[in-house]
Coordinates of C-alpha atoms in Angstrom, one line a residue:
Chain G
M1 CA -214.2 -59.9 43.7
T2 CA -216.1 -59.7 40.4
S3 CA -214.6 -59.7 37.3
S4 CA -215.7 -56.0 36.4
D5 CA -213.8 -54.4 39.8
Y6 CA -210.5 -56.2 38.4
V7 CA -208.8 -53.1 36.9
A8 CA -205.7 -52.2 37.8
F9 CA -205.4 -48.7 39.8
D10 CA -204.9 -45.9 37.8
Y11 CA -201.4 -44.8 38.4
S12 CA -201.5 -42.3 35.1
D13 CA -201.8 -39.2 37.8
K14 CA -198.5 -37.7 37.2
K15 CA -198.9 -34.7 40.0
K16 CA -199.2 -37.8 42.8
G17 CA -195.2 -38.2 42.6
G18 CA -195.2 -36.0 45.9
A19 CA -198.0 -37.6 47.8
D20 CA -196.1 -40.9 46.8
L21 CA -192.9 -40.0 48.7
R22 CA -194.7 -38.9 51.2
Q23 CA -196.4 -42.3 51.8
E24 CA -193.9 -44.5 50.8
T25 CA -191.6 -43.3 53.1
F26 CA -193.9 -42.6 55.9
A27 CA -195.1 -46.0 55.8
L28 CA -191.3 -47.5 56.2
T29 CA -190.4 -45.3 59.1
R30 CA -193.4 -46.4 60.4
R31 CA -192.0 -50.2 60.0
L32 CA -189.1 -48.8 61.8
F33 CA -190.7 -47.3 64.8
I34 CA -193.5 -51.0 65.1
Q35 CA -190.3 -52.8 65.5
L36 CA -188.5 -50.6 68.0
V37 CA -191.7 -50.5 70.1
R38 CA -192.2 -54.2 69.8
R39 CA -188.3 -54.8 70.7
P40 CA -187.0 -51.5 72.6
S41 CA -183.9 -53.6 73.7
T42 CA -181.8 -51.4 71.4
L43 CA -183.3 -48.8 72.9
V44 CA -182.8 -49.3 76.5
A45 CA -179.4 -50.2 76.1
G46 CA -178.6 -47.2 73.8
V47 CA -179.9 -45.4 76.8
L48 CA -177.8 -47.5 79.5
Q49 CA -174.5 -47.7 77.8
P50 CA -174.2 -44.1 78.0
L51 CA -176.1 -43.5 81.4
I52 CA -173.1 -46.5 82.6
W53 CA -170.3 -44.3 81.0
L54 CA -171.5 -40.8 82.8
V55 CA -171.5 -42.7 86.3
L56 CA -168.6 -45.0 86.3
F57 CA -166.3 -42.4 84.0
G58 CA -167.8 -39.3 86.1
A59 CA -167.0 -41.4 89.5
L60 CA -163.6 -42.5 88.3
F61 CA -162.4 -38.9 87.9
S62 CA -164.2 -37.2 90.3
K63 CA -160.9 -36.3 92.1
A64 CA -159.1 -35.3 89.1
P65 CA -157.0 -32.1 89.9
D66 CA -158.6 -28.6 89.2
S67 CA -156.4 -27.8 87.1
L68 CA -157.1 -30.4 84.6
L69 CA -160.2 -29.2 83.3
P70 CA -160.3 -25.9 81.7
G71 CA -162.0 -23.0 83.8
G72 CA -162.1 -25.3 87.0
I73 CA -165.1 -27.5 86.3
S74 CA -166.4 -30.4 87.5
Y75 CA -165.8 -33.7 85.9
G76 CA -168.9 -34.4 85.9
R77 CA -169.6 -31.5 84.0
F78 CA -166.8 -31.4 81.7
L79 CA -168.2 -35.4 81.0
G80 CA -171.9 -34.7 80.0
A81 CA -171.7 -33.3 76.8
G82 CA -169.3 -36.3 76.0
V83 CA -171.3 -38.5 76.6
I84 CA -173.9 -37.1 74.7
V85 CA -172.5 -36.9 71.8
F86 CA -171.1 -40.2 72.5
T87 CA -174.8 -41.4 72.5
A88 CA -176.1 -40.0 69.1
F89 CA -173.0 -41.0 67.8
S90 CA -173.4 -44.7 68.7
G91 CA -176.6 -44.7 67.9
A92 CA -176.3 -43.7 64.7
L93 CA -173.5 -45.4 63.7
N94 CA -176.1 -48.6 63.8
A95 CA -178.3 -47.1 61.1
G96 CA -177.1 -49.2 58.4
L97 CA -178.1 -53.0 60.5
P98 CA -181.7 -52.9 60.2
V99 CA -180.8 -51.8 56.2
M100 CA -178.4 -54.8 56.1
F101 CA -180.3 -57.0 57.8
D102 CA -183.2 -56.6 55.1
R103 CA -180.7 -57.1 52.4
E104 CA -179.5 -60.2 53.9
F105 CA -183.1 -61.6 54.6
G106 CA -184.2 -60.5 50.9
F107 CA -187.0 -58.0 52.8
L108 CA -185.5 -55.3 50.5
N109 CA -186.4 -57.1 47.3
R110 CA -189.8 -57.0 48.2
L111 CA -189.2 -53.1 48.5
L112 CA -187.6 -53.0 45.0
V113 CA -190.4 -54.5 43.3
A114 CA -192.1 -52.0 43.9
P115 CA -193.0 -49.2 41.9
L116 CA -191.5 -46.6 44.7
S117 CA -191.6 -43.0 43.4
S118 CA -188.2 -42.4 44.6
R119 CA -185.4 -45.3 46.6
S120 CA -184.6 -42.6 48.0
S121 CA -187.6 -43.4 50.8
I122 CA -185.5 -46.0 51.7
I123 CA -182.9 -43.7 52.9
F124 CA -185.0 -40.9 54.3
A125 CA -186.6 -43.3 56.6
S126 CA -183.9 -44.9 57.8
V127 CA -182.6 -41.0 58.7
I128 CA -186.0 -39.8 59.8
Y129 CA -185.6 -42.9 62.2
I130 CA -182.3 -43.1 63.2
T131 CA -182.6 -38.9 64.2
S132 CA -185.7 -39.6 66.2
I133 CA -183.9 -42.2 68.0
S134 CA -180.4 -40.8 68.7
L135 CA -181.8 -37.6 70.1
L136 CA -184.4 -39.0 72.3
Q137 CA -181.9 -41.0 73.6
S138 CA -179.8 -37.9 74.2
I139 CA -182.8 -35.8 76.0
A140 CA -182.7 -38.7 78.7
I141 CA -178.9 -38.6 79.2
M142 CA -179.4 -34.9 79.1
G143 CA -182.0 -35.4 81.5
T144 CA -179.7 -37.8 83.6
A145 CA -176.8 -35.8 84.0
F146 CA -178.9 -32.9 85.5
F147 CA -180.0 -34.9 88.0
L148 CA -177.1 -35.8 88.7
G149 CA -175.9 -32.6 89.3
Y150 CA -174.0 -31.8 85.7
G151 CA -176.0 -29.0 84.5
W152 CA -178.8 -28.1 82.0
P153 CA -177.6 -25.6 79.1
G154 CA -181.4 -23.7 79.5
F155 CA -184.0 -23.7 76.4
A156 CA -181.4 -21.6 73.8
G157 CA -178.6 -23.8 74.9
L158 CA -181.1 -26.9 74.2
L159 CA -181.7 -25.7 71.2
L160 CA -177.7 -25.3 70.5
V161 CA -177.1 -28.9 71.2
L162 CA -179.8 -30.2 69.1
L163 CA -179.3 -28.3 66.4
T164 CA -175.4 -29.8 66.4
L165 CA -176.9 -33.4 67.6
L166 CA -178.6 -33.6 64.6
L167 CA -175.7 -32.2 61.9
L168 CA -173.4 -35.2 63.8
V169 CA -176.2 -37.7 63.2
F170 CA -176.8 -36.9 59.7
A171 CA -173.3 -37.5 59.0
V172 CA -172.5 -40.5 60.6
T173 CA -176.0 -41.9 59.2
A174 CA -175.0 -41.2 56.1
L175 CA -171.5 -43.0 56.7
S176 CA -173.4 -46.3 58.2
L177 CA -176.1 -46.8 55.4
G178 CA -172.6 -46.1 52.3
L179 CA -171.2 -49.2 55.2
A180 CA -174.6 -51.5 55.2
F181 CA -174.1 -51.6 51.3
A182 CA -170.7 -52.0 50.6
L183 CA -170.2 -54.6 52.6
P184 CA -170.9 -58.2 52.3
G185 CA -173.1 -58.6 55.7
H186 CA -174.0 -57.9 59.4
I187 CA -171.0 -59.6 60.4
E188 CA -169.1 -57.2 59.0
L189 CA -170.8 -54.0 59.5
I190 CA -170.7 -55.0 63.3
A191 CA -167.4 -55.6 63.1
V192 CA -166.2 -52.0 61.7
I193 CA -168.8 -50.0 64.0
F194 CA -166.6 -51.9 67.1
V195 CA -163.5 -50.7 65.7
V196 CA -164.4 -47.6 65.0
N197 CA -166.6 -46.9 68.0
L198 CA -164.2 -46.5 70.9
P199 CA -161.0 -45.3 69.5
L200 CA -163.2 -42.6 68.1
L201 CA -164.3 -41.5 71.8
F202 CA -161.1 -42.0 72.6
A203 CA -159.6 -39.9 70.6
S204 CA -162.0 -36.9 70.8
T205 CA -162.5 -33.9 73.8
A206 CA -165.2 -36.2 75.3
L207 CA -163.1 -37.2 77.9
A208 CA -160.0 -35.1 78.3
P209 CA -159.4 -31.9 77.2
I210 CA -156.8 -31.5 74.0
S211 CA -154.7 -29.5 76.8
Y212 CA -154.6 -33.0 79.0
M213 CA -153.6 -35.4 75.8
P214 CA -150.3 -35.6 74.3
A215 CA -149.5 -34.0 71.1
W216 CA -150.1 -36.6 69.1
L217 CA -153.4 -37.2 70.4
G218 CA -154.1 -33.5 70.5
W219 CA -154.0 -33.5 66.8
L220 CA -156.4 -36.7 66.4
A221 CA -159.1 -35.3 69.0
A222 CA -158.9 -32.3 66.6
V223 CA -159.5 -33.4 63.5
N224 CA -162.2 -35.8 65.0
P225 CA -165.4 -35.0 63.7
L226 CA -166.6 -36.3 67.9
T227 CA -165.3 -33.3 69.0
F228 CA -166.8 -30.3 66.6
A229 CA -169.9 -32.0 67.3
I230 CA -168.6 -31.5 71.5
E231 CA -167.2 -28.5 71.9
P232 CA -170.3 -26.3 70.7
I233 CA -172.6 -28.7 73.5
R234 CA -169.7 -28.3 76.3
A235 CA -170.1 -24.4 75.7
A236 CA -173.7 -24.4 76.0
Y237 CA -173.7 -26.3 79.2
G238 CA -171.4 -23.7 79.9
G239 CA -173.6 -21.0 79.2
T240 CA -171.7 -20.0 76.2
L241 CA -174.5 -19.2 73.3
D242 CA -172.2 -16.8 71.5
L243 CA -171.2 -18.4 68.4
G244 CA -168.1 -16.6 67.3
L245 CA -166.3 -17.0 70.2
V246 CA -163.5 -19.3 69.9
I247 CA -164.8 -22.6 71.6
L248 CA -161.7 -25.4 70.9
H249 CA -157.8 -24.6 70.8
A250 CA -156.6 -27.0 68.6
P251 CA -152.7 -27.4 67.9
Y252 CA -153.8 -26.2 64.1
G253 CA -155.4 -22.9 65.3
D254 CA -158.6 -21.9 67.1
V255 CA -161.9 -22.5 66.3
T256 CA -165.1 -20.7 66.9
G257 CA -169.0 -22.1 67.0
Y258 CA -169.3 -21.3 64.0
G259 CA -166.5 -23.3 62.6
C260 CA -167.5 -26.2 64.9
L261 CA -171.7 -26.4 63.4
S262 CA -169.8 -25.4 59.4
I263 CA -167.3 -28.2 59.4
L264 CA -170.1 -30.9 60.8
I265 CA -172.2 -29.6 58.3
A266 CA -169.7 -30.1 55.6
L267 CA -168.7 -33.7 56.6
S268 CA -172.7 -34.5 56.4
L269 CA -172.8 -32.8 53.3
G270 CA -169.5 -34.4 51.9
L271 CA -170.8 -37.7 53.5
F272 CA -174.1 -37.9 51.6
L273 CA -172.4 -36.4 48.2
L274 CA -169.6 -39.5 48.6
I275 CA -172.2 -42.5 49.3
S276 CA -175.5 -41.1 47.0
P277 CA -173.5 -42.9 44.0
L278 CA -173.0 -46.5 45.5
L279 CA -177.1 -46.0 47.0
N280 CA -177.6 -45.6 43.3
R281 CA -175.8 -48.6 42.0
K282 CA -177.3 -50.6 44.9
L283 CA -181.1 -49.3 44.6
A284 CA -181.0 -48.6 40.6
Chain D
M1 CA -200.7 -60.0 22.1
Y2 CA -197.9 -61.0 24.4
L3 CA -197.8 -59.9 27.5
I4 CA -194.2 -61.3 28.0
E5 CA -191.2 -61.2 25.4
L6 CA -187.6 -62.6 26.6
Q7 CA -185.6 -62.7 23.8
E8 CA -182.2 -64.1 24.0
L9 CA -181.2 -63.8 28.0
V10 CA -178.0 -63.8 28.8
K11 CA -176.8 -63.9 31.9
S12 CA -173.6 -64.9 33.9
Y13 CA -173.0 -65.1 37.9
G14 CA -169.0 -65.4 37.5
T15 CA -167.9 -67.9 35.7
V16 CA -171.5 -69.7 35.9
K17 CA -174.0 -69.2 33.2
A18 CA -177.2 -69.1 34.6
L19 CA -179.2 -68.1 31.4
N20 CA -177.6 -68.9 27.6
G21 CA -180.0 -67.4 25.3
L22 CA -182.9 -67.6 26.9
S23 CA -186.1 -66.4 24.9
L24 CA -189.8 -67.3 25.4
K25 CA -193.7 -65.2 24.9
V26 CA -196.4 -65.5 27.2
P27 CA -199.4 -64.2 25.8
N28 CA -202.2 -62.2 27.4
G29 CA -204.4 -64.1 30.1
C30 CA -202.3 -67.2 29.8
L31 CA -201.3 -69.3 32.8
Y32 CA -197.9 -70.3 31.6
G33 CA -195.3 -72.9 33.5
L34 CA -191.4 -73.0 33.5
L35 CA -190.4 -76.4 33.9
G36 CA -186.8 -77.0 35.0
P37 CA -184.6 -78.7 37.6
N38 CA -183.4 -76.7 40.6
G39 CA -180.1 -74.5 38.9
S40 CA -181.7 -74.1 35.6
G41 CA -182.3 -70.8 35.5
K42 CA -186.3 -70.3 36.4
T43 CA -185.3 -68.0 39.0
T44 CA -183.0 -66.1 37.2
T45 CA -185.3 -65.6 34.5
L46 CA -188.4 -64.3 36.8
R47 CA -185.7 -61.9 39.1
I48 CA -184.9 -60.0 35.7
L49 CA -188.7 -59.9 34.5
C50 CA -189.1 -58.3 38.2
T51 CA -186.5 -55.7 37.6
L52 CA -184.1 -57.4 40.6
L53 CA -181.7 -58.6 38.4
A54 CA -180.3 -56.5 35.2
P55 CA -179.6 -59.4 32.1
D56 CA -175.9 -59.3 30.9
A57 CA -177.4 -59.4 26.7
G58 CA -181.0 -59.6 25.5
Q59 CA -184.3 -57.9 25.8
V60 CA -187.0 -58.2 28.1
K61 CA -190.6 -56.7 27.4
V62 CA -193.5 -56.4 29.9
A63 CA -196.8 -54.9 28.2
G64 CA -195.0 -53.6 25.5
L65 CA -192.9 -51.7 28.0
D66 CA -188.4 -52.3 28.1
V67 CA -188.1 -53.7 31.6
V68 CA -184.2 -52.2 31.8
K69 CA -185.4 -49.1 30.2
D70 CA -188.3 -48.6 32.4
P71 CA -188.2 -50.5 35.5
R72 CA -190.9 -48.5 37.0
S73 CA -193.8 -48.6 34.9
V74 CA -192.7 -52.6 34.9
R75 CA -193.1 -52.7 38.4
R76 CA -196.6 -51.4 38.5
Q77 CA -197.8 -53.8 36.1
L78 CA -196.5 -57.1 38.3
G79 CA -197.1 -58.6 41.4
Y80 CA -194.1 -61.1 42.2
V81 CA -194.0 -63.8 44.6
A82 CA -190.3 -64.7 45.1
Q83 CA -189.8 -68.4 46.4
E84 CA -187.8 -67.2 49.8
V85 CA -190.9 -65.6 51.3
A86 CA -188.9 -62.4 53.0
I87 CA -191.1 -61.2 55.9
D88 CA -190.9 -58.8 59.0
K89 CA -191.4 -61.6 62.0
I90 CA -191.7 -58.1 64.2
L91 CA -194.7 -57.2 61.9
T92 CA -198.6 -59.0 62.5
G93 CA -199.3 -59.6 58.3
L94 CA -202.2 -56.9 58.3
E95 CA -199.7 -54.3 59.3
L96 CA -197.1 -56.0 56.4
L97 CA -200.1 -55.7 53.9
Q98 CA -200.3 -52.1 54.8
L99 CA -196.7 -51.4 54.1
Q100 CA -197.1 -53.0 51.1
G101 CA -200.2 -51.1 49.9
D102 CA -198.4 -47.8 50.7
L103 CA -195.6 -48.9 48.8
Y104 CA -197.6 -48.9 45.7
H105 CA -199.5 -46.2 46.6
L106 CA -203.0 -47.0 47.0
P107 CA -205.4 -44.3 48.6
S108 CA -205.9 -45.8 52.1
N109 CA -209.3 -46.5 51.6
E110 CA -209.0 -48.4 48.3
R111 CA -206.0 -50.0 50.2
D112 CA -207.9 -51.5 53.6
I113 CA -211.1 -52.5 50.6
R114 CA -208.7 -54.6 49.0
I115 CA -207.1 -55.8 52.3
A116 CA -210.5 -57.1 53.7
E117 CA -211.0 -58.5 50.0
L118 CA -208.2 -60.5 50.3
I119 CA -208.1 -61.6 54.0
E120 CA -211.3 -62.7 53.0
R121 CA -210.5 -64.6 50.1
L122 CA -207.3 -66.3 51.4
D123 CA -209.0 -67.0 54.3
M124 CA -206.1 -65.8 56.6
K125 CA -208.6 -63.1 59.4
A126 CA -208.1 -66.1 62.4
W127 CA -204.1 -65.5 62.3
I128 CA -203.5 -61.7 60.0
T129 CA -203.4 -59.7 63.8
R130 CA -200.7 -62.4 64.4
R131 CA -197.4 -61.5 64.0
C132 CA -195.7 -63.3 61.0
G133 CA -192.8 -64.9 62.9
S134 CA -195.7 -67.3 64.5
Y135 CA -196.8 -68.4 60.8
S136 CA -196.5 -71.7 59.2
G137 CA -195.3 -72.3 56.0
G138 CA -198.7 -72.3 54.5
M139 CA -200.1 -69.3 56.1
R140 CA -196.7 -67.3 54.4
R141 CA -197.3 -68.1 51.5
R142 CA -200.9 -67.0 51.3
L143 CA -199.8 -64.0 52.7
D144 CA -197.2 -63.4 50.1
L145 CA -199.7 -64.4 47.3
A146 CA -202.1 -61.5 48.9
S147 CA -198.8 -59.2 48.9
G148 CA -198.8 -59.8 45.4
L149 CA -202.0 -59.3 44.7
L150 CA -202.9 -55.8 46.9
H151 CA -202.1 -53.5 43.8
Q152 CA -204.1 -55.9 41.2
P153 CA -201.6 -56.5 39.3
K154 CA -201.6 -57.5 35.0
L155 CA -199.0 -60.1 35.8
L156 CA -198.8 -62.4 38.8
V157 CA -195.0 -64.2 38.8
L158 CA -194.6 -66.9 41.3
D159 CA -191.6 -68.9 41.9
E160 CA -192.2 -72.4 43.0
P161 CA -195.5 -71.3 44.5
T162 CA -195.7 -74.7 46.3
V163 CA -193.0 -76.1 47.0
G164 CA -192.8 -77.3 50.9
L165 CA -196.6 -76.8 51.5
D166 CA -198.8 -79.6 52.1
I167 CA -201.8 -80.6 49.9
E168 CA -204.3 -78.7 51.6
S169 CA -202.7 -75.4 50.7
R170 CA -201.1 -76.5 47.5
S171 CA -204.8 -77.3 46.4
A172 CA -206.3 -73.4 47.8
I173 CA -203.4 -71.5 45.7
W174 CA -204.4 -73.7 42.4
Q175 CA -207.9 -72.4 42.9
L176 CA -206.9 -68.8 43.7
L177 CA -204.4 -69.3 40.4
F178 CA -207.9 -70.6 37.8
E179 CA -209.5 -68.1 39.5
L180 CA -207.2 -65.0 39.0
K181 CA -207.0 -66.2 35.5
S182 CA -210.4 -66.4 34.8
Q183 CA -210.3 -62.8 35.5
G184 CA -208.2 -62.4 33.1
T185 CA -204.9 -62.2 34.8
T186 CA -201.2 -63.4 33.6
I187 CA -199.7 -65.6 35.4
L188 CA -196.4 -66.7 34.9
L189 CA -194.8 -69.6 37.6
S190 CA -191.9 -71.7 37.6
S191 CA -191.6 -75.2 39.2
H192 CA -190.1 -78.2 39.3
Y193 CA -193.2 -80.2 39.8
L194 CA -194.7 -81.9 36.7
E195 CA -198.2 -82.6 38.0
E196 CA -198.1 -78.7 39.1
V197 CA -197.2 -77.7 35.6
E198 CA -199.7 -80.2 34.1
A199 CA -202.2 -79.4 36.1
L200 CA -202.1 -75.3 35.4
A201 CA -200.4 -74.1 32.4
D202 CA -202.0 -73.6 29.7
Q203 CA -198.7 -72.9 28.0
M204 CA -195.3 -74.2 29.4
A205 CA -191.3 -73.9 28.5
I206 CA -188.6 -76.7 29.6
I207 CA -185.9 -74.8 31.0
D208 CA -182.3 -76.7 30.8
E209 CA -179.6 -74.9 31.2
G210 CA -180.4 -71.9 30.9
R211 CA -182.3 -72.0 27.6
V212 CA -186.2 -72.8 26.7
I213 CA -185.3 -77.0 25.1
A214 CA -189.2 -77.0 24.4
Q215 CA -192.4 -74.8 24.5
G216 CA -196.0 -74.9 23.7
A217 CA -199.6 -76.7 25.5
P218 CA -198.0 -79.5 27.7
D219 CA -200.9 -81.5 25.9
D220 CA -199.2 -80.7 22.6
L221 CA -195.9 -81.2 23.5
K222 CA -197.0 -85.1 24.4
K223 CA -198.6 -85.4 21.5
Q224 CA -195.7 -84.2 19.9
L225 CA -193.7 -87.2 21.3
G226 CA -195.9 -89.5 20.0
G227 CA -196.9 -93.3 21.0
D228 CA -198.2 -94.5 24.4
R229 CA -196.4 -95.6 27.4
V230 CA -197.0 -99.6 28.8
T231 CA -195.1 -100.6 32.0
L232 CA -195.1 -104.6 32.3
R233 CA -194.2 -107.0 34.2
V234 CA -194.5 -111.2 33.7
R235 CA -193.5 -112.0 37.4
E236 CA -192.9 -109.8 40.5
F237 CA -189.5 -110.2 40.6
S238 CA -188.3 -110.8 37.1
D239 CA -184.1 -111.6 36.8
E240 CA -182.4 -110.1 33.7
N241 CA -182.3 -113.2 31.6
E242 CA -185.9 -113.5 31.8
S243 CA -186.7 -109.6 30.9
E244 CA -184.1 -109.9 28.0
Q245 CA -185.8 -112.8 26.4
V246 CA -189.9 -111.4 27.4
R247 CA -188.4 -108.1 25.3
K248 CA -187.0 -109.8 22.2
L249 CA -190.3 -111.7 22.2
L250 CA -192.2 -108.5 22.2
A251 CA -189.8 -106.1 20.1
N252 CA -191.7 -108.0 17.0
V253 CA -195.3 -107.5 18.2
D254 CA -196.6 -105.4 15.2
G255 CA -197.5 -101.7 16.7
V256 CA -194.8 -101.9 19.5
R257 CA -191.8 -98.9 18.8
Q258 CA -189.5 -99.7 21.2
V259 CA -189.0 -102.4 24.7
V260 CA -186.6 -101.4 27.3
V261 CA -185.5 -103.3 29.9
N262 CA -185.7 -101.2 33.1
R263 CA -182.8 -101.8 35.6
A264 CA -183.7 -99.2 38.0
Q265 CA -187.3 -100.9 38.3
G266 CA -186.5 -104.2 38.9
F267 CA -186.1 -105.3 35.2
S268 CA -189.2 -104.5 34.6
L269 CA -190.1 -103.7 30.9
N270 CA -191.1 -100.4 29.2
L271 CA -192.7 -100.0 26.1
V272 CA -193.5 -97.4 23.2
V273 CA -196.5 -98.5 21.4
D274 CA -198.7 -96.6 18.7
D275 CA -202.0 -96.9 20.5
E276 CA -203.8 -98.8 23.5
N277 CA -205.0 -101.2 20.5
V278 CA -201.9 -103.1 20.6
L279 CA -202.4 -104.1 24.4
P280 CA -204.2 -106.9 23.4
R281 CA -201.4 -108.4 21.0
L282 CA -198.9 -108.1 23.2
R283 CA -200.6 -110.4 25.9
E284 CA -202.1 -113.2 23.0
E285 CA -198.0 -112.8 22.2
L286 CA -197.4 -113.7 26.1
D287 CA -200.1 -116.3 26.4
R288 CA -198.3 -118.2 23.3
S289 CA -194.9 -118.2 25.4
K290 CA -197.0 -119.3 28.2
L291 CA -196.0 -116.3 30.0
Q292 CA -198.1 -114.7 32.7
V293 CA -199.1 -110.7 33.0
F294 CA -198.2 -110.1 36.6
A295 CA -198.9 -106.3 36.2
L296 CA -199.3 -104.2 33.1
S297 CA -200.3 -100.7 33.2
H298 CA -201.0 -98.1 30.2
S299 CA -200.1 -94.2 29.9
R300 CA -200.1 -91.3 27.5
P301 CA -196.4 -89.7 27.8
S302 CA -196.3 -87.6 30.2
L303 CA -194.2 -84.4 31.0
D304 CA -191.5 -86.4 32.0
D305 CA -191.3 -88.6 28.8
V306 CA -191.3 -84.7 26.7
Y307 CA -188.3 -83.5 29.5
L308 CA -186.3 -87.3 28.7
Q309 CA -186.6 -86.9 25.3
A310 CA -185.8 -82.9 25.5
T311 CA -182.5 -83.9 27.5
G312 CA -182.1 -86.8 28.2
R313 CA -182.4 -87.9 31.5
T314 CA -185.7 -87.5 33.6
L315 CA -186.4 -84.3 35.8
M316 CA -185.5 -86.4 38.9
D317 CA -182.2 -87.2 37.9
A318 CA -181.6 -83.6 36.7
E319 CA -183.4 -82.7 39.7
L320 CA -180.7 -85.2 41.7
S321 CA -177.5 -84.3 40.2
A322 CA -178.3 -80.1 40.7
S323 CA -178.9 -80.2 44.3
G324 CA -175.6 -82.2 44.8
N325 CA -174.0 -78.9 42.8
R326 CA -175.8 -76.6 44.7
D327 CA -174.3 -73.6 46.7
V328 CA -177.0 -71.9 49.0
K329 CA -174.5 -69.9 50.3
L330 CA -173.6 -68.0 46.5
E331 CA -177.4 -68.3 45.7
S332 CA -178.3 -66.3 48.4
K333 CA -175.1 -64.1 47.7
Q334 CA -176.6 -63.7 44.1
A335 CA -180.0 -62.7 45.8
M336 CA -178.8 -59.7 47.9
R337 CA -178.6 -56.2 46.4

């Protein structure tokens, strides 16, 4: 280093904004993936847990009477859609954890001292990371379900499944990131994740249809966001790709495939709008 | 021309007032030291300067830019090396530097050249491709310095840069700071080590309870205090009576301004005298009373004396009482966003 080349880089080019945002988002995403590759246990556990659900729960109810399930399909086939959604949901629910650890260990401060072109890049990186992981895990579960004889949705069906999961993952990631900035520490965040995770699964149509539930639980399941993701996927597995058809008989009325997806879109947008003031304040 | 201007900064955490009207100006190209015990407000000041914390009141300017109104432009100008090194243990040092370069939007070729330069300069080659989790304190500190310097900032801000480091790492860091200064970088560092500020700083401020209580060049501050310091023992273990007698005897010697019996140091005598010409007169006076000189040391006033004069206590005392009042949990909470 000589003194002559000791000059600050030229930052005057305003048009660089988009490229800067890409550069920082890519770098932050890369960091998360490096962590994943070197510490893959969460990914493995994230695939293993739903697999165990699928195998054990599928076996537990394999002798369920035919009248239990609409259309007389096997329980394993019915359960598949529920477990796929549950996998994506739990993965996204954990999205806030790395951010919380960065807050606690002071790594976030390192990011906040840097002249990021937008601090949204910190959020973008998390969303990209969690979405990729969740979709990857879901595809692994779908593959296993196929080998267990629980069916495969076909190519068009697969696209519908991925679209539905994407919408759910966006919504839940927003929620988790919001919690990561609102709660005081990772203990509290983990506590919330524990409390939310299983009840939302049980109070949805993942394990049993609404027709099988007591009325009050049926109501809960019919407003549970997981249900709106499970039903289009279950329909896709059943070979129904027409989104105009009614796929959910809720106590308050029938819901079509379009209805389910619209609700998921509204939920994603709503949650992102809800948490953005919080993020703006914390990342200002 | 001042690179940093802080005016009447006020910052409270709940009921605790961390900054209480702190003002200071750091000239361009200067190596400026903030000296003060733990809890005096040094870290809060630096965090405000680095846009991590907003002041409750007061003005902060870096290179003429308002830190509160235009934080992004300020961030480009400065490199910050925090006290608690936050590194990602899973990444290698090299990956961390690459990430840092991307966060400052360096073009990838420039980024890699710059990283190579810093690896060379900070002697990190042997371990830079190992994961950060395996690094020692000195290695982490060097890595953190490198990431603070990657974008060649005008201003380098360091919070206690050598705390807890071995002597070798410390002198390597001092050497680097001198070099950076000679290349025109303005450096602001906080420290509670007197000798660090004394050895490094062109200009300094003493901070106590969230305010600047003295500022200037270290030598000027010491000169202003006036008088030389003499420590004297007539025997290895004097008792209080004897020391008291000697005190009375020496207090009347021409050129002696003050004599104190230091109970904390085995009843040795601490004198403030006009200059070294007083020393022979002290010996004569002791000879006349058939007293021996077991030990006698003479020094110019130190920064500790400056601190003592300004606050009425030594830095070490302040440090001890501050460490008793410290709430580490609360501090990490304050640092969290």
